[in-house]
PDB file of C-alpha atoms in Angstrom:
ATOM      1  CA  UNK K   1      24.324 -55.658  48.524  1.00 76.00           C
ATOM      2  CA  UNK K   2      22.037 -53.684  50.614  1.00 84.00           C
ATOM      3  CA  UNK K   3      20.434 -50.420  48.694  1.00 92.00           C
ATOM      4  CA  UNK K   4      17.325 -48.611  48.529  1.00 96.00           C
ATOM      5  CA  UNK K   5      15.504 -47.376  45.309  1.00 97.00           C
ATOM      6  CA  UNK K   6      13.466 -44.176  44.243  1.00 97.00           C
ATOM      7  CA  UNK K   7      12.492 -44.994  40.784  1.00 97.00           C
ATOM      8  CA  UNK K   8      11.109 -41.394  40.404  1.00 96.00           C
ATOM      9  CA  UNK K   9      13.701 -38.513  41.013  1.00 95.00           C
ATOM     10  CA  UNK K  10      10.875 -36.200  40.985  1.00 96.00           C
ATOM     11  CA  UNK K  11       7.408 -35.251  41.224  1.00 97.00           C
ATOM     12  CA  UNK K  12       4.731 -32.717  40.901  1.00 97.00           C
ATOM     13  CA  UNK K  13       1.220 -32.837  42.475  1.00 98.00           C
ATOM     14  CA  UNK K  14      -1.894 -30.481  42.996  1.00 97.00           C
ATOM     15  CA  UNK K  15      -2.497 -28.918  45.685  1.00 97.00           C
ATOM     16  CA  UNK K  16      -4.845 -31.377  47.597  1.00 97.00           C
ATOM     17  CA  UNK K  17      -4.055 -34.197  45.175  1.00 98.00           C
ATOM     18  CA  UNK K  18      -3.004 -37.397  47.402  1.00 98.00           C
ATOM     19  CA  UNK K  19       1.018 -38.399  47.191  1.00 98.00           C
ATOM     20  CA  UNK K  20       2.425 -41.354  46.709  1.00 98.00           C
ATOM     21  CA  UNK K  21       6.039 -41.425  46.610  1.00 98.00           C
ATOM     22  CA  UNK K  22       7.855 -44.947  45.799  1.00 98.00           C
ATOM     23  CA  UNK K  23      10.558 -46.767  47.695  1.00 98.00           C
ATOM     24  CA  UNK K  24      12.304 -50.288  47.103  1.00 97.00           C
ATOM     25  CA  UNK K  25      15.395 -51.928  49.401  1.00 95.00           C
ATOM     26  CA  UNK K  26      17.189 -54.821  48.902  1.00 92.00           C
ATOM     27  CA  UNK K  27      18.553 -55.792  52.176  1.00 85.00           C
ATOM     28  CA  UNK K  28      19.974 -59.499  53.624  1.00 76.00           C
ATOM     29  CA  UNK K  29      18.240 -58.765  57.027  1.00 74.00           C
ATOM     30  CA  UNK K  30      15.184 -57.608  58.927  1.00 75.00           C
ATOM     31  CA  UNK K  31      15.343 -53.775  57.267  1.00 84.00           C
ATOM     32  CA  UNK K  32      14.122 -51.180  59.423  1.00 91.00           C
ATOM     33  CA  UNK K  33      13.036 -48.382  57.457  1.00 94.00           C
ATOM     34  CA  UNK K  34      12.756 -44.667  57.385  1.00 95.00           C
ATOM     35  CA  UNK K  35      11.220 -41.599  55.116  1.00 97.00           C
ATOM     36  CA  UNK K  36      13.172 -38.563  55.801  1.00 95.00           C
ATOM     37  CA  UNK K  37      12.484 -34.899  54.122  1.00 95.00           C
ATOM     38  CA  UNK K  38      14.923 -32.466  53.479  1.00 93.00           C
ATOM     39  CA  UNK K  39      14.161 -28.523  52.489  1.00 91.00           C
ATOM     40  CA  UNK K  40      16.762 -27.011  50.100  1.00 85.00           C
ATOM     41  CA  UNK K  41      19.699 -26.338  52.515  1.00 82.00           C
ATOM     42  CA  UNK K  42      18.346 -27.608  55.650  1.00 85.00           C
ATOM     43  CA  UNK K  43      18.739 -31.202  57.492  1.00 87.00           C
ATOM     44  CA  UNK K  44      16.952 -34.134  57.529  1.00 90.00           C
ATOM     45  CA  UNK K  45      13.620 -34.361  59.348  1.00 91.00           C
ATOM     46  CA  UNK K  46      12.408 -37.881  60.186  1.00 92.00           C
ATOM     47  CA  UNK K  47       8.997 -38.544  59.035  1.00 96.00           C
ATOM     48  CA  UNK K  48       8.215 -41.808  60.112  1.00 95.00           C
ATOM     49  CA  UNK K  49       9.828 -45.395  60.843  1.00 93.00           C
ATOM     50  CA  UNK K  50       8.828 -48.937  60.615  1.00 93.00           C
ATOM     51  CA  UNK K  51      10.563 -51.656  62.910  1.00 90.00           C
ATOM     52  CA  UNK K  52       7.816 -54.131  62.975  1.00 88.00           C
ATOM     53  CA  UNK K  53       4.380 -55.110  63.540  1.00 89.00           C
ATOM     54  CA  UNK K  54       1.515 -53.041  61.848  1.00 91.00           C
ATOM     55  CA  UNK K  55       2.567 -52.646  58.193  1.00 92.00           C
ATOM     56  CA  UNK K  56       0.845 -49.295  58.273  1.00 97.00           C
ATOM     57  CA  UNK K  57       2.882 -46.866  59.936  1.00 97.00           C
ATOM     58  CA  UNK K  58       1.566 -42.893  60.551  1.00 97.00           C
ATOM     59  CA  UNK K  59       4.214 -40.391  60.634  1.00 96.00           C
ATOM     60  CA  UNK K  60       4.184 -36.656  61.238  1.00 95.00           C
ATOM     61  CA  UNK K  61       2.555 -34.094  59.401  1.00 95.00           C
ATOM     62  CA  UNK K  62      -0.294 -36.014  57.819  1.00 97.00           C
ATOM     63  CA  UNK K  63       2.308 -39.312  56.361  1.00 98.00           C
ATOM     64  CA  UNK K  64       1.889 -42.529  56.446  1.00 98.00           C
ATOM     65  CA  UNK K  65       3.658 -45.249  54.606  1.00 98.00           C
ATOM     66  CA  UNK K  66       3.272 -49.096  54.376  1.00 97.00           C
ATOM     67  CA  UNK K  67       5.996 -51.817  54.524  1.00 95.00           C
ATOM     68  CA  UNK K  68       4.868 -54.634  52.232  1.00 94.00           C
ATOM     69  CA  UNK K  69       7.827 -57.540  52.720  1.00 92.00           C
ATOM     70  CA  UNK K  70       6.973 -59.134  49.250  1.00 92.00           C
ATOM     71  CA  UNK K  71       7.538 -56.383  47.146  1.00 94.00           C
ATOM     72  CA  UNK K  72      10.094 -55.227  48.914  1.00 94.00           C
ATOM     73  CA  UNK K  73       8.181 -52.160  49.316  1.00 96.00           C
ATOM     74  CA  UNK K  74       8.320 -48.887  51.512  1.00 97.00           C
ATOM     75  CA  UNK K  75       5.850 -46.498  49.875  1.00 98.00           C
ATOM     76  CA  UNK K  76       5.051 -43.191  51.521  1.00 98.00           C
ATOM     77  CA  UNK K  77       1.905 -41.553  51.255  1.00 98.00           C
ATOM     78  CA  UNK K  78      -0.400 -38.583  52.314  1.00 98.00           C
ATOM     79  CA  UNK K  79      -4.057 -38.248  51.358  1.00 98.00           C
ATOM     80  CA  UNK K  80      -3.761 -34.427  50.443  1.00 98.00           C
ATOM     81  CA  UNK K  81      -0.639 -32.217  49.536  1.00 98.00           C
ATOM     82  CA  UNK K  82       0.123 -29.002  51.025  1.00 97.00           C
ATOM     83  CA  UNK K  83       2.226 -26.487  49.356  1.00 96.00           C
ATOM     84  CA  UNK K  84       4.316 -26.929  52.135  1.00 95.00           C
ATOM     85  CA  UNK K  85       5.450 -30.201  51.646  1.00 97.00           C
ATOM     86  CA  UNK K  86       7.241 -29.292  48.666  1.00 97.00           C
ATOM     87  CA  UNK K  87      10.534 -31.151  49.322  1.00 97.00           C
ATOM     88  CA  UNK K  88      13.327 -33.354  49.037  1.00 96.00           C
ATOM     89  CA  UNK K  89      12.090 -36.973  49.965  1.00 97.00           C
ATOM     90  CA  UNK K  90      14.645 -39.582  51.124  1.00 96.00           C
ATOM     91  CA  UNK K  91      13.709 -43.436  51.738  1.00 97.00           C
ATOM     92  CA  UNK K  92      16.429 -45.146  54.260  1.00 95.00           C
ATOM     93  CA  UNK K  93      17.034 -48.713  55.767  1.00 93.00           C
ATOM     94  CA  UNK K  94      19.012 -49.148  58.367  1.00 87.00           C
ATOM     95  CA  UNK K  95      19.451 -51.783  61.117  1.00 72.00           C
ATOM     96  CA  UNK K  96      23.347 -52.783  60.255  1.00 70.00           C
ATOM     97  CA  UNK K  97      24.765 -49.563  62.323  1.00 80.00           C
ATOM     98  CA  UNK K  98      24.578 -47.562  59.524  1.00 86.00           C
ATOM     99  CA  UNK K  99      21.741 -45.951  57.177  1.00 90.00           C
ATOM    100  CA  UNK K 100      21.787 -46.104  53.485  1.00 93.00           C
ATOM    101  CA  UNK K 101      19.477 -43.724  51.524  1.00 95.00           C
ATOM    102  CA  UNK K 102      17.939 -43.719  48.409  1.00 96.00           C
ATOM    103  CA  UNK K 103      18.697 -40.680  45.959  1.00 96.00           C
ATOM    104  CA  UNK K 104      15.917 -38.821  46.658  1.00 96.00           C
ATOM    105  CA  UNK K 105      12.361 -37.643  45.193  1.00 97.00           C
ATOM    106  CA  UNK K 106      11.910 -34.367  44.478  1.00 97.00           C
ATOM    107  CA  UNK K 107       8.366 -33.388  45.338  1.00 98.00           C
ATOM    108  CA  UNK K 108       6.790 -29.765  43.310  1.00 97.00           C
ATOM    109  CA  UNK K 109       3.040 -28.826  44.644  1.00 97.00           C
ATOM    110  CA  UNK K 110       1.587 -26.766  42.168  1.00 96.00           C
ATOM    111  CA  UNK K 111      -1.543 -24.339  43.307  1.00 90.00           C
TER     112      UNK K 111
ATOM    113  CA  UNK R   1      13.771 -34.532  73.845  1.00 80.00           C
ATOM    114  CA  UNK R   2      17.229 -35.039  73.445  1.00 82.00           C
ATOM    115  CA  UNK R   3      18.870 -34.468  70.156  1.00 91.00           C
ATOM    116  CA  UNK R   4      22.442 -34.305  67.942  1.00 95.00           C
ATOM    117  CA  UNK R   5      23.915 -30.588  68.067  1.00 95.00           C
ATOM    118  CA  UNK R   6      26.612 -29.515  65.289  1.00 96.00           C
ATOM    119  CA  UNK R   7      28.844 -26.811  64.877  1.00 96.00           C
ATOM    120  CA  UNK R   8      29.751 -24.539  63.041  1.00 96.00           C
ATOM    121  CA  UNK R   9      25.957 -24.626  60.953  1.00 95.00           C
ATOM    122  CA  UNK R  10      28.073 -23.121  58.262  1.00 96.00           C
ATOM    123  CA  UNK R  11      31.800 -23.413  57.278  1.00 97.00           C
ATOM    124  CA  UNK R  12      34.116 -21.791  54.485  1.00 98.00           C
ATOM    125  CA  UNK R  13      37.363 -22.646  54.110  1.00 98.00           C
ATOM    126  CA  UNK R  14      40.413 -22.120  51.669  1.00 97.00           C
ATOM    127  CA  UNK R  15      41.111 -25.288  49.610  1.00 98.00           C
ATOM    128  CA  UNK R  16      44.047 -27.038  51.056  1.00 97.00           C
ATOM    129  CA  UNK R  17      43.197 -25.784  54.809  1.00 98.00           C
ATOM    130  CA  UNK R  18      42.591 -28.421  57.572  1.00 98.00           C
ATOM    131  CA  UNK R  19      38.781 -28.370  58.958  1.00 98.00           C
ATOM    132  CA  UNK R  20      37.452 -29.394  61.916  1.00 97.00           C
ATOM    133  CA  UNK R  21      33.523 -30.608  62.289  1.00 98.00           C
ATOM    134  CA  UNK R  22      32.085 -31.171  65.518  1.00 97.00           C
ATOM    135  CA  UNK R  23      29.123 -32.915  67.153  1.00 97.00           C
ATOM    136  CA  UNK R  24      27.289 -33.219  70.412  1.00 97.00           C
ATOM    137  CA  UNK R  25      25.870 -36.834  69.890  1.00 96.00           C
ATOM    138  CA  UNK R  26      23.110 -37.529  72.408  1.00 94.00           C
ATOM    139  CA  UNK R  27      24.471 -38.423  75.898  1.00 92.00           C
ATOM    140  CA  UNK R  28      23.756 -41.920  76.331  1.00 90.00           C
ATOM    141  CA  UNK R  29      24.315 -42.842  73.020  1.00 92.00           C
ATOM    142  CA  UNK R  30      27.596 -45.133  72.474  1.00 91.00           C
ATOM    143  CA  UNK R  31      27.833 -45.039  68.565  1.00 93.00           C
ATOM    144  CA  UNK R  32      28.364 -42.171  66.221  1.00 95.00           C
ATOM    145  CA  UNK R  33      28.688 -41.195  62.685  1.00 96.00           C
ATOM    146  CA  UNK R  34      29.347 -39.045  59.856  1.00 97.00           C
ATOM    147  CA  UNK R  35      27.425 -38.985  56.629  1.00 97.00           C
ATOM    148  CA  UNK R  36      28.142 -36.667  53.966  1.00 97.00           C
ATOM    149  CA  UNK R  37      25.603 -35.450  51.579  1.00 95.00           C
ATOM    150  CA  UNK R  38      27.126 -33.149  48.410  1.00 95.00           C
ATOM    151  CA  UNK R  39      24.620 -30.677  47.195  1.00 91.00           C
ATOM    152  CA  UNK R  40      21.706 -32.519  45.079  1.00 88.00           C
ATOM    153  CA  UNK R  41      22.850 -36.048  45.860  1.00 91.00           C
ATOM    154  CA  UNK R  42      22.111 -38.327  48.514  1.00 91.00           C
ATOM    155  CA  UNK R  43      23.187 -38.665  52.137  1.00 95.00           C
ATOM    156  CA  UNK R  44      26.345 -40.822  52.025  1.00 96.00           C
ATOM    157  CA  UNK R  45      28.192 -43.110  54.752  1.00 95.00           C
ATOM    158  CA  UNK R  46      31.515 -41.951  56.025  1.00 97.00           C
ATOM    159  CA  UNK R  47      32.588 -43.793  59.571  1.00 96.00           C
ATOM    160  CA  UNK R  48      30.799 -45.579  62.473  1.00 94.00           C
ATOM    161  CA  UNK R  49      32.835 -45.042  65.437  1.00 95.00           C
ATOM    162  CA  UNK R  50      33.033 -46.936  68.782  1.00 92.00           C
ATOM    163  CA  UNK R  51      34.611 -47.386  72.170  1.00 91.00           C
ATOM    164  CA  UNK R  52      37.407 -45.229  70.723  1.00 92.00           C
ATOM    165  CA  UNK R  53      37.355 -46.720  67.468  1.00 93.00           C
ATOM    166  CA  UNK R  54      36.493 -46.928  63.751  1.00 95.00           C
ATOM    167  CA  UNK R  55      33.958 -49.486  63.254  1.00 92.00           C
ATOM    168  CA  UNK R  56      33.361 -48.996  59.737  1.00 92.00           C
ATOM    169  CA  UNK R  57      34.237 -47.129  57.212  1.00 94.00           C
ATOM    170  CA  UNK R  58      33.290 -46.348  53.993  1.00 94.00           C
ATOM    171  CA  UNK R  59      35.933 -45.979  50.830  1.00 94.00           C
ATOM    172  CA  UNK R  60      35.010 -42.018  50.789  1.00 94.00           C
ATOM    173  CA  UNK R  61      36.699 -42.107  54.054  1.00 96.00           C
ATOM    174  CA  UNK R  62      40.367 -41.749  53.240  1.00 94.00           C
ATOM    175  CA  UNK R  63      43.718 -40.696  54.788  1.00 95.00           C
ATOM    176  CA  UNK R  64      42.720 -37.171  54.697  1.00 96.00           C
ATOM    177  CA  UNK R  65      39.498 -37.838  57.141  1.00 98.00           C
ATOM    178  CA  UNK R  66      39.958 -38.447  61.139  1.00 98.00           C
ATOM    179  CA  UNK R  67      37.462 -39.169  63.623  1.00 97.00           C
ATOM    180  CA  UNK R  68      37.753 -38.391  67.121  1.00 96.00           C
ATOM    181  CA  UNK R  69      36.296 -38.478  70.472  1.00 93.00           C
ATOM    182  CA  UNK R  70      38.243 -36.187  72.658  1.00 89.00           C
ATOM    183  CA  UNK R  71      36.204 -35.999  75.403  1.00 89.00           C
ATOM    184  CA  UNK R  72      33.553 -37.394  76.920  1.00 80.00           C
ATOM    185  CA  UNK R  73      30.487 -34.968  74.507  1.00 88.00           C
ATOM    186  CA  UNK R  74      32.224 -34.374  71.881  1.00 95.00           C
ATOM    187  CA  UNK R  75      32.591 -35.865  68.844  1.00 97.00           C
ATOM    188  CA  UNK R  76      35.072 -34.146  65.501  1.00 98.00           C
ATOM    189  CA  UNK R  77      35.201 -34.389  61.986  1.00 98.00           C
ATOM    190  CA  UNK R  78      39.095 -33.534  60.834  1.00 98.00           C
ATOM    191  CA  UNK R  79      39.290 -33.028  56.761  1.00 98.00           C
ATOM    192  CA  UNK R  80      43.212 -32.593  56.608  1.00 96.00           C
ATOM    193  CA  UNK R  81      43.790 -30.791  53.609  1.00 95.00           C
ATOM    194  CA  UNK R  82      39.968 -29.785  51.966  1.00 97.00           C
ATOM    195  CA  UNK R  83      39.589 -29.847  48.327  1.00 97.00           C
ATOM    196  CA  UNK R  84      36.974 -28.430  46.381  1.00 97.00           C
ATOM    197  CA  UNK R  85      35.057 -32.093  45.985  1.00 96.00           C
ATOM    198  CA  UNK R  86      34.643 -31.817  49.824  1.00 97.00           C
ATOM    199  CA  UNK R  87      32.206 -28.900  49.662  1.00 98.00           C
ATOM    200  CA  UNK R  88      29.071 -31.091  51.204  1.00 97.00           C
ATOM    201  CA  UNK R  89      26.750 -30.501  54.006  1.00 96.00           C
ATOM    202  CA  UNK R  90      27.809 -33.417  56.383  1.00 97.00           C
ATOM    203  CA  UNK R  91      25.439 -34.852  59.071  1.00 96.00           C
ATOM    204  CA  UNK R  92      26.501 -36.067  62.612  1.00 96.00           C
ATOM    205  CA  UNK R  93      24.372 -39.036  63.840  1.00 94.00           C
ATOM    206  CA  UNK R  94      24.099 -41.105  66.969  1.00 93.00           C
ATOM    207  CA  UNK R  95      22.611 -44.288  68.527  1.00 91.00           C
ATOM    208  CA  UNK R  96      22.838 -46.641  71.588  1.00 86.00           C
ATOM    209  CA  UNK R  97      22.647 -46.622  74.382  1.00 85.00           C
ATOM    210  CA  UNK R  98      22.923 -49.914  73.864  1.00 82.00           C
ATOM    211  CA  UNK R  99      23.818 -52.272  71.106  1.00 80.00           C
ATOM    212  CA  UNK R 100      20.151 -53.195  70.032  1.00 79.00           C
ATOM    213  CA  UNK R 101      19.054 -50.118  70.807  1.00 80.00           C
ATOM    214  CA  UNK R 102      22.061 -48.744  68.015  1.00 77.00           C
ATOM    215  CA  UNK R 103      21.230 -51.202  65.622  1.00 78.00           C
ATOM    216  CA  UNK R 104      17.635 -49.839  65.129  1.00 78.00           C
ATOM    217  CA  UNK R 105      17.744 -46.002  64.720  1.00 84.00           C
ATOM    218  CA  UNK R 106      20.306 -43.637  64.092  1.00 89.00           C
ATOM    219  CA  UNK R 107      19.645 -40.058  65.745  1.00 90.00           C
ATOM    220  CA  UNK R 108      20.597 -37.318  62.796  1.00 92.00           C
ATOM    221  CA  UNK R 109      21.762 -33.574  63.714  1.00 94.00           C
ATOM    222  CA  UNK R 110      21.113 -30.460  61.740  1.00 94.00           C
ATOM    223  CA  UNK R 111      24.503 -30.622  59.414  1.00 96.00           C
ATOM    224  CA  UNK R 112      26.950 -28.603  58.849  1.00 97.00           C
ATOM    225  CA  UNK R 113      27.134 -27.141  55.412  1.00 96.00           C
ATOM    226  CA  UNK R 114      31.133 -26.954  54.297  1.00 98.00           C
ATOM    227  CA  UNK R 115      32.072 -24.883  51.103  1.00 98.00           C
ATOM    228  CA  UNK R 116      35.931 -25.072  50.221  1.00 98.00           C
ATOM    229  CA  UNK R 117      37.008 -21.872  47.790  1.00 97.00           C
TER     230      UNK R 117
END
């Protein structure tokens, strides 16, 4: 069955502390995969994708994640938190017509 | 860049009252969604929809829901009779225009929040 796992529901950082928020999929095909974030009542913002080639992908706003096919892996990163990112985190694989999310990681920054 | 519109951004309805979501799904895009996400969960699959018809559908998805195309930009959201479980922000989303194209990235709009009193 295809799902995707956040093993940490949330998380709090420093300010300026690097980020690295956890994602695993299980998924019969070539999974392409996505890190949304959501702010409390607003809609999802696409932060990056990977389809294929470079396992490294760089997203908006400082992001990056890599795609490591052995671990089954999808881990989103940024070097340096900003009190701005504070934020509902949602790991997605799609690539059957339809996108199934994880449950979310809830990300504090604290000053 | 083109992108999914939805309307109303906010809904409020009477419990028992018939809703109606609806979406502006990018214009060359030939498959569309709904996802449902209730408050402090994650985003859930409703329907795929295409060339007029349900593709897939998920069990959330029962007699009470209706998808429809009724034109050629629009795309609806019908909750028949709303119950208080169906308070949820739910997301339009599109992809195409072609078949590959669809099967790599869906296109998400801004939601519409629903709360049923």
């Amino acid at each position: 069955a295809q799902s995707v796992t956040q093993p940490d529901i949330h998380i709090t950082v420093s300010e300026g502390a690097s980020l690295e928020l956890r994602c695993n999929y299980s998924y019969g095909a070539t999974p392409y995969l996505f890190w949304y974030v959501q702010s409390p009542g607003q809609g999802l913002q696409l932060l990056l994708k990977y389809f294929s080639g470079d396992t490294l992908v760089q997203g908006i706003k400082g992001f990056e994640a890599e795609f490591k096919r052995s671990q089954s892996s999808f881990n989103l990163r940024k070097p340096s938190v900003h009190w701005s990112d504070a934020a509902e985190y949602f790991c997605a694989v799609g690539g059957g017509f339809k996108t199934i999310f994880g449950a979310g990681t809830r990300l504090f920054v604290k000053a | 860049e083109p992108e999914v519109t939805q309307t109303p951004s906010h809904q409020v309805t009477q419990m028992g009252q018939e809703v109606i979501l609806r979406c502006v799904p990018i214009s060359n895009h030939l498959y569309f969604y709904w996802y449902r996400q209730i408050l402090g969960q994650k985003v859930e699959f409703l329907v795929s929809f295409y060339n007029n018809e349900i593709s897939e559908k998920s069990e959330i998805f029962d007699d009470q829901f209706s998808v429809e195309r009724p034109d050629g930009s629009n795309f609806t959201l019908k909750i028949r009779s709303t119950k208080l479980e169906d308070s949820a922000m739910y997301f339009c989303a599109s992809s195409g225009p072609s078949r590959l194209a669809a099967s790599y990235e869906q296109y998400f709009g801004p939601g519409t929040r629903l709360t049923v009193t």
